[in-house]
Every structure is written in structure tokens, then in C-alpha cells.
Short mmCIF file of C-alpha atoms and ligand atoms in Angstrom, two decimals:
data_model
loop_
_atom_site.label_atom_id
_atom_site.label_comp_id
_atom_site.label_asym_id
_atom_site.label_seq_id
_atom_site.Cartn_x
_atom_site.Cartn_y
_atom_site.Cartn_z
CA MET O 162 -11.17 -18.62 -24.16
CA GLY O 163 -8.38 -21.34 -22.74
CA TYR O 164 -4.56 -20.82 -22.01
CA ARG O 165 -2.99 -19.44 -24.99
CA ILE O 166 0.71 -18.38 -25.00
CA LEU O 167 1.23 -14.79 -25.85
CA GLU O 168 3.86 -13.98 -28.39
CA THR O 169 5.10 -9.98 -28.91
CA GLU O 170 2.63 -9.80 -31.90
CA ASP O 171 -0.35 -10.97 -29.44
CA VAL O 172 0.02 -8.49 -26.86
CA PRO O 173 -1.45 -5.25 -28.53
CA ALA O 174 -4.82 -7.43 -29.07
CA TYR O 175 -4.23 -9.02 -25.67
CA LEU O 176 -4.09 -5.52 -23.80
CA ARG O 177 -7.28 -4.28 -25.71
CA GLU O 178 -9.35 -7.35 -25.22
CA ARG O 179 -8.57 -7.08 -21.35
CA GLY O 180 -9.64 -3.61 -21.38
CA HIS O 181 -6.41 -2.33 -20.59
CA TRP O 182 -5.74 -0.21 -23.54
CA ASP O 183 -8.33 2.11 -25.47
CA ASP O 184 -8.35 1.22 -29.12
CA THR O 185 -6.87 4.28 -30.54
CA ASP O 186 -3.35 4.42 -29.35
CA ASP O 187 -0.74 2.41 -31.38
CA ILE O 188 1.00 -0.12 -29.08
CA ARG O 189 4.55 -0.87 -29.21
CA VAL O 190 5.81 -4.22 -27.77
CA ARG O 191 8.96 -5.65 -26.81
CA GLU O 192 9.74 -9.03 -24.93
CA VAL O 193 12.25 -7.95 -21.72
CA SER O 194 12.43 -11.78 -20.49
CA ASP O 195 15.18 -12.22 -17.99
CA GLY O 196 14.40 -14.45 -15.15
CA ASN O 197 14.64 -18.21 -15.46
CA MET O 198 10.64 -18.67 -15.46
CA ASN O 199 8.19 -16.51 -17.34
CA ARG O 200 7.99 -14.28 -19.98
CA VAL O 201 7.89 -10.40 -19.62
CA PHE O 202 6.91 -8.14 -22.67
CA LEU O 203 6.88 -4.35 -22.10
CA ALA O 204 4.04 -2.36 -24.10
CA SER O 205 4.14 1.32 -24.78
CA ASN O 206 2.52 3.93 -26.99
CA GLY O 207 4.37 6.08 -29.66
CA ASP O 208 5.47 8.69 -27.63
CA GLY O 209 6.33 6.58 -24.19
CA THR O 210 4.17 8.46 -22.06
CA ARG O 211 2.04 5.22 -21.22
CA GLY O 212 3.49 1.59 -20.57
CA LEU O 213 2.50 -1.47 -19.15
CA ALA O 214 4.15 -4.52 -18.35
CA VAL O 215 2.67 -8.12 -19.46
CA LYS O 216 3.98 -11.24 -17.32
CA GLN O 217 2.85 -14.54 -18.50
CA ALA O 218 4.12 -18.03 -16.38
CA LEU O 219 4.79 -20.52 -19.24
CA PRO O 220 4.17 -24.22 -18.92
CA TRP O 221 7.71 -24.92 -18.01
CA VAL O 222 10.71 -23.30 -16.90
CA ARG O 223 11.71 -20.54 -19.62
CA VAL O 224 15.42 -20.92 -19.40
CA ALA O 225 14.95 -24.87 -19.88
CA GLY O 226 12.35 -25.38 -22.09
CA PRO O 227 9.57 -28.04 -22.68
CA SER O 228 12.10 -30.60 -20.86
CA TRP O 229 11.54 -29.05 -17.59
CA PRO O 230 7.58 -28.68 -17.31
CA MET O 231 6.11 -26.53 -14.64
CA SER O 232 2.75 -25.56 -13.89
CA PRO O 233 1.69 -22.08 -14.75
CA GLU O 234 -0.22 -22.02 -11.71
CA ARG O 235 2.81 -20.22 -10.18
CA ALA O 236 1.19 -17.16 -11.51
CA ASP O 237 -1.89 -17.59 -9.11
CA ALA O 238 0.69 -17.80 -6.36
CA GLU O 239 2.25 -14.48 -7.37
CA ALA O 240 -0.99 -12.71 -7.82
CA ARG O 241 -1.99 -13.67 -4.18
CA ALA O 242 1.06 -12.67 -3.21
CA TYR O 243 0.51 -9.39 -4.65
CA GLU O 244 -2.80 -8.93 -3.08
CA GLN O 245 -1.20 -9.47 0.57
CA VAL O 246 1.45 -7.29 0.04
CA ALA O 247 -0.71 -4.59 -1.55
CA ARG O 248 -2.34 -4.42 1.85
CA VAL O 249 0.63 -3.76 4.15
CA ALA O 250 3.18 -2.69 1.71
CA PRO O 251 1.62 -1.08 -1.38
CA ASP O 252 4.43 1.56 -1.91
CA LYS O 253 7.29 -1.34 -2.09
CA ILE O 254 5.51 -3.32 -5.18
CA PRO O 255 4.47 -2.46 -8.59
CA ALA O 256 0.96 -1.30 -9.31
CA VAL O 257 -1.04 -4.52 -10.38
CA HIS O 258 -3.67 -3.79 -12.99
CA GLY O 259 -5.15 -6.97 -13.72
CA TYR O 260 -4.60 -10.70 -13.32
CA ASP O 261 -6.27 -13.04 -16.34
CA ALA O 262 -6.10 -16.75 -14.15
CA ASP O 263 -6.96 -18.19 -17.56
CA ASN O 264 -3.97 -17.07 -19.04
CA TYR O 265 -1.64 -17.11 -15.95
CA ALA O 266 -0.98 -13.49 -17.09
CA LEU O 267 -0.38 -10.24 -14.93
CA VAL O 268 -0.86 -6.66 -16.10
CA MET O 269 1.33 -4.28 -14.37
CA GLU O 270 3.01 -0.90 -13.82
CA ASP O 271 5.80 -0.60 -16.50
CA MET O 272 9.03 -0.13 -14.20
CA SER O 273 11.30 0.41 -17.22
CA ASP O 274 12.55 3.89 -15.86
CA LEU O 275 13.70 1.73 -12.86
CA GLN O 276 16.86 -0.55 -12.85
CA VAL O 277 17.22 -4.08 -11.67
CA LEU O 278 19.34 -3.70 -8.59
CA ARG O 279 21.82 -6.73 -9.32
CA THR O 280 22.42 -4.68 -12.45
CA VAL O 281 23.17 -1.71 -10.89
CA LEU O 282 25.42 -3.23 -8.25
CA ASN O 283 27.03 -5.33 -11.50
CA GLU O 284 27.89 -1.88 -12.84
CA GLY O 285 29.64 -0.91 -9.83
CA GLY O 286 27.09 1.39 -8.41
CA SER O 287 25.65 1.31 -4.83
CA TYR O 288 22.35 0.65 -2.87
CA GLY O 289 22.11 4.21 -1.82
CA PRO O 290 20.69 4.96 1.97
CA ASP O 291 17.28 3.31 1.52
CA THR O 292 17.28 0.29 -0.37
CA SER O 293 18.15 -2.40 1.94
CA ARG O 294 16.58 -0.79 5.26
CA ARG O 295 13.40 -0.76 2.82
CA ILE O 296 13.87 -4.21 2.13
CA GLY O 297 13.95 -5.20 5.62
CA GLU O 298 10.69 -3.18 6.20
CA PHE O 299 9.24 -4.88 3.46
CA VAL O 300 9.96 -8.49 5.05
CA ALA O 301 8.70 -7.29 8.33
CA GLN O 302 5.54 -5.70 6.84
CA LEU O 303 4.56 -8.77 4.99
CA THR O 304 5.37 -11.68 7.49
CA PHE O 305 4.19 -10.07 10.52
CA ALA O 306 0.95 -9.44 8.76
CA THR O 307 0.96 -13.14 7.46
CA SER O 308 2.22 -14.48 10.89
CA ASP O 309 0.08 -15.85 13.95
CA PHE O 310 1.02 -12.30 15.25
CA GLY O 311 -0.93 -10.20 12.87
CA MET O 312 -3.71 -12.89 11.42
CA GLU O 313 -6.43 -14.48 13.57
CA SER O 314 -5.74 -18.25 13.94
CA ALA O 315 -8.96 -19.27 11.43
CA GLU O 316 -7.92 -17.01 8.75
CA ARG O 317 -4.26 -17.93 8.91
CA LYS O 318 -5.08 -21.65 8.41
CA ALA O 319 -7.08 -20.45 5.12
CA LEU O 320 -3.96 -18.06 3.99
CA ILE O 321 -1.82 -21.42 4.49
CA ALA O 322 -4.11 -23.90 2.84
CA ALA O 323 -4.29 -21.17 -0.31
CA SER O 324 -0.94 -20.62 -0.29
CA VAL O 325 0.40 -24.53 -0.88
CA SER O 326 2.48 -24.10 -3.76
CA PRO O 327 4.08 -27.66 -3.85
CA GLU O 328 5.89 -27.67 -7.29
CA LEU O 329 7.59 -24.12 -6.69
CA CYS O 330 8.76 -25.20 -3.45
CA ARG O 331 10.32 -28.36 -4.68
CA ILE O 332 12.30 -26.31 -6.82
CA THR O 333 13.74 -24.67 -3.76
CA GLU O 334 14.05 -28.10 -1.77
CA ASP O 335 15.76 -29.27 -4.89
CA VAL O 336 18.13 -26.77 -6.19
CA VAL O 337 18.87 -24.78 -3.06
CA LEU O 338 18.50 -27.10 -0.46
CA SER O 339 19.88 -30.35 -1.49
CA GLU O 340 21.23 -30.92 -5.01
CA PRO O 341 24.46 -28.64 -4.65
CA TYR O 342 25.47 -31.17 -1.90
CA VAL O 343 25.02 -34.22 -3.98
CA GLU O 344 25.79 -35.53 -7.74
CA HIS O 345 23.36 -34.07 -9.76
CA GLU O 346 22.76 -33.26 -13.53
CA HIS O 347 21.74 -29.46 -12.95
CA ASN O 348 25.10 -29.05 -10.78
CA HIS O 349 27.84 -27.27 -12.60
CA TRP O 350 30.86 -24.90 -11.74
CA HIS O 351 33.78 -23.51 -13.04
CA PRO O 352 36.56 -26.10 -13.49
CA GLY O 353 38.83 -24.00 -11.13
CA LEU O 354 36.16 -25.33 -8.37
CA ASP O 355 36.35 -29.17 -8.81
CA ALA O 356 38.09 -29.86 -5.70
CA LEU O 357 35.98 -27.60 -3.29
CA ALA O 358 32.61 -28.72 -5.09
CA ALA O 359 33.58 -32.50 -4.49
CA GLU O 360 34.83 -31.30 -0.93
CA PHE O 361 31.48 -30.06 -0.23
CA ARG O 362 29.51 -32.99 -1.53
CA ALA O 363 31.74 -35.22 0.88
CA ASP O 364 31.23 -32.91 3.96
CA THR O 365 28.80 -34.90 5.92
CA ARG O 366 28.46 -32.19 8.63
CA LEU O 367 27.55 -29.54 5.97
CA ARG O 368 24.78 -31.95 4.77
CA THR O 369 23.49 -32.30 7.84
CA GLU O 370 23.12 -28.98 8.76
CA VAL O 371 21.62 -28.43 5.17
CA ALA O 372 19.41 -31.08 5.85
CA ASP O 373 18.35 -29.05 8.95
CA LEU O 374 17.41 -25.94 7.09
CA ARG O 375 15.86 -27.90 4.26
CA HIS O 376 13.34 -29.27 7.07
CA THR O 377 12.57 -25.75 8.38
CA PHE O 378 11.85 -24.44 5.04
CA MET O 379 9.51 -27.48 4.40
CA THR O 380 7.94 -27.18 7.82
CA SER O 381 8.08 -23.83 9.46
CA ALA O 382 4.98 -22.01 8.35
CA GLN O 383 5.92 -18.63 10.06
CA ALA O 384 4.67 -16.26 7.27
CA LEU O 385 3.81 -15.39 3.86
CA LEU O 386 7.27 -15.26 2.14
CA HIS O 387 8.30 -13.38 -1.30
CA GLY O 388 9.94 -16.64 -1.55
CA ASP O 389 12.88 -15.58 -4.41
CA LEU O 390 13.95 -12.45 -2.79
CA HIS O 391 17.32 -11.85 -4.74
CA THR O 392 18.76 -8.79 -6.23
CA GLY O 393 16.96 -9.66 -9.79
CA SER O 394 13.63 -9.65 -7.93
CA ILE O 395 14.27 -5.85 -6.89
CA MET O 396 13.84 -2.67 -8.94
CA VAL O 397 15.50 0.57 -7.73
CA GLY O 398 15.67 4.24 -9.12
CA GLU O 399 14.38 7.77 -8.43
CA ARG O 400 11.02 9.25 -9.23
CA GLU O 401 10.14 12.85 -9.00
CA ASP O 402 13.52 13.25 -6.63
CA ALA O 403 12.68 10.49 -4.42
CA PRO O 404 14.35 6.97 -4.27
CA VAL O 405 12.00 4.08 -5.14
CA VAL O 406 12.37 0.37 -4.23
CA ARG O 407 10.00 -1.98 -5.70
CA VAL O 408 10.19 -5.83 -5.12
CA PHE O 409 8.45 -8.02 -7.89
CA ASP O 410 8.42 -11.73 -8.93
CA PRO O 411 6.72 -13.47 -5.94
CA GLU O 412 5.90 -16.44 -7.81
CA PHE O 413 7.94 -18.53 -5.13
CA SER O 414 5.62 -17.21 -2.38
CA PHE O 415 4.35 -19.36 0.44
CA VAL O 416 3.92 -19.87 3.84
CA GLY O 417 7.66 -20.59 5.30
CA PRO O 418 10.25 -19.45 7.67
CA ILE O 419 10.96 -15.78 7.63
CA GLY O 420 14.76 -16.24 7.50
CA TYR O 421 14.50 -17.69 3.88
CA ASP O 422 13.56 -14.13 2.48
CA LEU O 423 15.93 -12.08 4.81
CA GLY O 424 18.98 -15.09 3.86
CA LEU O 425 18.19 -14.84 0.15
CA TYR O 426 18.76 -11.01 0.42
CA TRP O 427 21.84 -11.15 2.32
CA ALA O 428 23.51 -13.79 0.25
CA ASN O 429 22.89 -11.91 -2.89
CA VAL O 430 24.37 -9.00 -1.00
CA LEU O 431 27.33 -10.83 0.02
CA VAL O 432 27.71 -12.11 -3.65
CA ALA O 433 27.61 -8.61 -5.04
CA GLN O 434 30.29 -7.69 -2.43
CA ALA O 435 32.44 -10.57 -3.41
CA ARG O 436 32.34 -9.16 -6.82
CA ALA O 437 33.20 -5.56 -5.93
CA ARG O 438 35.94 -6.73 -4.01
CA ALA O 439 37.36 -8.57 -7.04
CA LEU O 440 37.30 -5.71 -9.10
CA GLY O 441 37.84 -3.01 -6.42
CA THR O 442 34.79 -1.18 -7.03
CA VAL O 443 33.37 -1.54 -3.46
CA THR O 444 30.77 1.45 -2.29
CA ASP O 445 28.46 0.90 0.45
CA HIS O 446 28.10 -2.98 0.30
CA ALA O 447 29.65 -3.43 3.81
CA ALA O 448 26.58 -1.85 5.53
CA GLN O 449 23.46 -3.76 3.95
CA LEU O 450 23.27 -6.73 6.26
CA ARG O 451 23.16 -4.36 9.19
CA LEU O 452 20.85 -1.85 7.25
CA THR O 453 18.45 -4.87 6.42
CA TRP O 454 18.36 -6.54 9.79
CA GLU O 455 17.51 -3.05 11.23
CA GLY O 456 14.87 -2.11 8.91
CA PHE O 457 13.28 -5.66 9.62
CA GLU O 458 13.69 -5.61 13.41
CA THR O 459 12.83 -2.06 13.56
CA GLU O 460 9.58 -2.67 12.03
CA PHE O 461 8.87 -6.03 13.30
CA ARG O 462 8.98 -4.47 16.92
CA ARG O 463 7.07 -1.44 15.77
CA LEU O 464 4.14 -4.06 14.64
CA TRP O 465 4.34 -6.12 17.67
CA PRO O 466 2.29 -4.40 19.98
CA ALA O 467 -0.84 -4.69 17.62
CA ARG O 468 -0.62 -8.45 17.66
CA VAL O 469 -3.79 -10.63 17.69
CA ASP O 470 -2.33 -13.05 20.20
CA THR O 471 -1.09 -11.29 23.49
CA PHE O 472 -0.28 -14.75 24.64
CA PHE O 473 2.87 -14.33 22.73
CA ASP O 474 4.96 -11.62 25.18
CA ASP O 475 7.68 -9.44 24.66
CA ALA O 476 10.20 -12.18 25.84
CA TYR O 477 8.64 -14.52 23.09
CA LEU O 478 9.44 -11.75 20.20
CA ASP O 479 13.22 -11.51 21.42
CA ARG O 480 13.56 -15.38 21.21
CA PHE O 481 11.49 -15.46 17.90
CA LEU O 482 13.84 -12.64 16.17
CA ALA O 483 16.97 -14.48 17.41
CA ARG O 484 15.69 -17.57 15.48
CA VAL O 485 14.86 -15.59 12.35
CA ARG O 486 18.34 -14.21 12.68
CA SER O 487 20.08 -17.57 12.66
CA ASP O 488 17.72 -19.16 9.96
CA SER O 489 18.76 -16.04 7.90
CA ALA O 490 22.09 -16.39 8.08
CA GLY O 491 21.98 -20.54 7.45
CA PHE O 492 19.57 -19.85 4.20
CA ALA O 493 22.14 -16.93 3.03
CA GLY O 494 24.70 -19.83 3.17
CA THR O 495 22.66 -22.33 1.28
CA GLU O 496 21.61 -19.64 -1.52
CA ILE O 497 25.61 -18.69 -1.80
CA VAL O 498 26.64 -22.28 -2.20
CA ARG O 499 23.72 -22.91 -4.79
CA ARG O 500 24.76 -19.80 -6.74
CA VAL O 501 28.25 -21.04 -7.49
CA ILE O 502 28.18 -24.88 -7.85
CA GLY O 503 24.39 -25.58 -8.20
CA PHE O 504 22.00 -24.35 -10.69
CA ALA O 505 21.07 -20.87 -11.75
CA HIS O 506 24.23 -18.98 -11.39
CA LEU O 507 24.89 -15.27 -10.63
CA THR O 508 26.19 -12.44 -13.21
CA ASP O 509 27.98 -10.91 -10.20
CA LEU O 510 30.40 -13.89 -10.49
CA THR O 511 30.21 -15.43 -13.85
CA THR O 512 30.84 -12.05 -15.48
CA LEU O 513 34.19 -11.25 -13.41
CA PRO O 514 37.48 -11.70 -15.60
CA ASP O 515 38.55 -14.91 -13.37
CA PRO O 516 35.55 -15.94 -11.39
CA VAL O 517 37.46 -18.27 -9.28
CA PRO O 518 38.71 -16.21 -6.71
CA ALA O 519 35.61 -14.77 -5.64
CA SER O 520 33.59 -17.90 -6.32
CA ARG O 521 35.75 -19.57 -4.08
CA SER O 522 35.44 -17.45 -0.87
CA ALA O 523 31.87 -16.93 -1.72
CA LEU O 524 31.65 -20.72 -1.31
CA LEU O 525 33.42 -20.43 1.90
CA LEU O 526 31.70 -18.03 3.57
CA GLY O 527 28.35 -20.29 2.69
CA ARG O 528 29.79 -23.29 4.14
CA GLU O 529 30.49 -20.73 7.51
CA LEU O 530 27.35 -19.29 7.24
CA ILE O 531 25.39 -22.79 6.86
CA VAL O 532 27.34 -24.43 9.95
CA ARG O 533 27.95 -21.39 12.28
CA ARG O 534 24.63 -20.01 12.19
CA ALA O 535 23.64 -20.32 15.57
CA GLU O 536 26.73 -18.63 16.75
CA LEU O 537 26.28 -15.57 14.26
CA THR O 538 24.06 -13.40 16.62
CA ARG O 539 25.04 -10.43 15.03
CA THR O 540 24.96 -8.93 11.60
CA GLU O 541 28.76 -7.89 12.35
CA ASP O 542 29.90 -10.98 12.95
CA ILE O 543 28.64 -12.18 9.50
CA GLU O 544 30.53 -9.20 8.20
CA GLU O 545 33.55 -10.15 9.92
CA LEU O 546 33.37 -13.59 8.32
CA ALA O 547 32.82 -11.99 4.87
CA ARG O 548 36.02 -10.10 5.28
C1 LIG W 729 14.55 -23.91 -12.40
S1 LIG W 729 14.45 -22.32 -11.69
C2 LIG W 729 15.56 -21.71 -10.84
C3 LIG W 729 15.73 -20.63 -10.13
O1 LIG W 729 15.23 -19.29 -10.61
C4 LIG W 729 14.46 -18.88 -9.80
O2 LIG W 729 14.59 -17.19 -9.79
C5 LIG W 729 14.82 -19.36 -8.56
O3 LIG W 729 15.68 -18.66 -7.79
C6 LIG W 729 14.81 -20.61 -8.93
O4 LIG W 729 15.88 -21.25 -7.63
MG1 LIG W 730 12.37 -14.81 -10.41
#
């Protein structure tokens, strides 16, 4: 059967047809679509002891509708990324029960007992001791394994070819890495930021630095990335009294610069911190850049002795990590800027009683991260800037 767009009422039969649910149970379904791109349904039985999530890619951007067509093949990229992560960090992603390539639909673990990290932070909660360190580890585990350090050259070339994702990369190249710096119909901002948005569009130095990051994004095939690692792509909570962190939604996955994943997470940490400062609800925000980097660097260095190509020596590792760190700072800056004056704003800022002061500081911080990324050699330097 060909591609059919699932509605809530189709999901029980769909799960049965695909062999995910036996016939006797009553299946209750609700749509919980939240991201910009896809539909997500949660199915559970009557007493709530069994649940599954169904995620389907639509042939357009969900929040825009058919006026912004988008190939549903992005679900293939997501399924491939989950397969790669499952080899090296299975504890950090949801269990995938099946991928239906005809319908671009994934059937996955129900994570409704966990909470989206952005929601936790927006409600005044904290990260807890492990979240950012585990995110750093996640990035190290996925990227080491899929880099030329973790994978034989020929196998890697095949991975690069299989992971080419032009449409989704184009979204990032547009909405993150160029549109906010020019006039574009996607851009919007709070009227209180008119002057600053105009300043950003007129800032030729900023534009050249963003062009450099954009070119790095387009050409630096370092490793397989998640590709959209913001705090809305992370679930947190507890299971059996132990903290749980799950990274999901890797549909923007492709082989690119590692600093893009770290930078996206850092940007979202910094925006959450701007919100908490505005509301006087700061908890453990200030430690998170450092914890992310420590988690990443420690894990990457731990894996390094197992590299497949020892021509890359220890001195090269130091140089490589320094480059990843400055890329991360720069990409963090671009993610902050687009979330304030570009497309797809963040509730962290939009739900503030007065979003302007925090958005303004975030924009200025974003600019500094972009133009001064080479000097920001320690996460403390970024923290200082944020203060
Ligand atoms: C058109 S999609 C806009 C954004 O949503 C996704 O989550 C990505 O962040 C993308 O840039
Ligand atoms: Mg998403």
C-alpha cells in the first residue's frame, strides 16, 4: 500500500496491521504533535499499562501546512540516525520498534512518563546533575563512532553518501545560517527589537562570520549529527529512581560539523538561562555549558585510543577538539539569533511577560559568540559573556 497520512482514528488499525498490538486490547490514541515538522500520536491501552508512540512525517512542514512542501523522506534520515545511535548509545534514545518506509512512520517507545527538557526549564525546574553531561557524552559517542576516527574510510564514505539530506540541510542553511541576516518573509521579531534586528542585517562583519559558519556547515563532514539538538529534542525524568535522558527527533541528521550539535544545545541552555534570569528563577543553569563540554571531551578522549587511523596523533586530537569548541560557540550564536529574529522562536522567551530585555541580551550574546568564537577557548569565557 502507498503513503497515507494517518489521522488519530487510523492509528489503532495501523498498529494492528503492522503487528505492534494484538487484537484484544482496546487502543486509545491522542495526537501530541508539538514540533514544527511532524505528527506524533500516543497510543495506550485502557489501563495505561501499555503505550506506543507513532511519529509520521508529512509531505510538508506541519506548522506551515501544504504551502511549505517538504519531502517525507526525512523520516528515512531519522530512522537511519536511530540505527547508528543504537549501536553506540542505546541508553540515550527511545527504543524504536519499527520503521515503515512506505508511510514514513516510526513506531517507538512511549515516553509520556518523561518531560521535554524545555518544558521543565520553562516551568522553573533544573537540569539535575546528569543531563548536560549525558548530552555531551551522547554527542561524543555518536560523532566519534561515525567520524574517520571511529570508522574505516570506505565504510565512512558509504555513510556520508547514505546520509545526504539536501532538503533538511537547506532548511538549516536558510533559517539558521542566512535568513536572519537579510530581509526574508520567514523572519519576525518583537517590535521592541526593530532597531537591533536592523543593526544585525546591516552588520557586514557579522554576516561574513555567519557565512564562514554556514560554509563549515555545508562542507565539514566530520561525523553523523543529530542535526537539531535543542532542548525540545530531549526528554528527561526518572525511572526506577534513576535519572533518564533521552534524545529524540534526529530527522535533521546528516554528516556535518560536530560543533553544530553542541552549539545548538549550548544556545538553548543560554536562552533558558536568559529566561530564568528575567524571572529570577535561576537554578543550575550556569554549570551546563561546562558540564556539556566535559561530558563530550571526556568521552571523546576515552574513545580516542580505539581510533582506526593512528596517523591522527594525540596532538591532532587537541587541535581537533579546539576547533570543535570554537565551532560550537559560533553555531550557538547563530541558533540564538535565529530563535529571536528569524523563524521558529522559542517559548523560553516568547512567554516572558516582557520578552524584550531578555531577547535583546540573547541577541547581543549571540553576536559575540559568532564574531569572537576563536577567542572563547574555555566554557567559562562564554559564561562570562552571558553574565
Ligand atoms: C521549518 S522548520 C524550523 C525548525 O524546526 C526544526 O525543529 C528545526 O529547528 C528547524 O530549523
Ligand atoms: Mg524536531
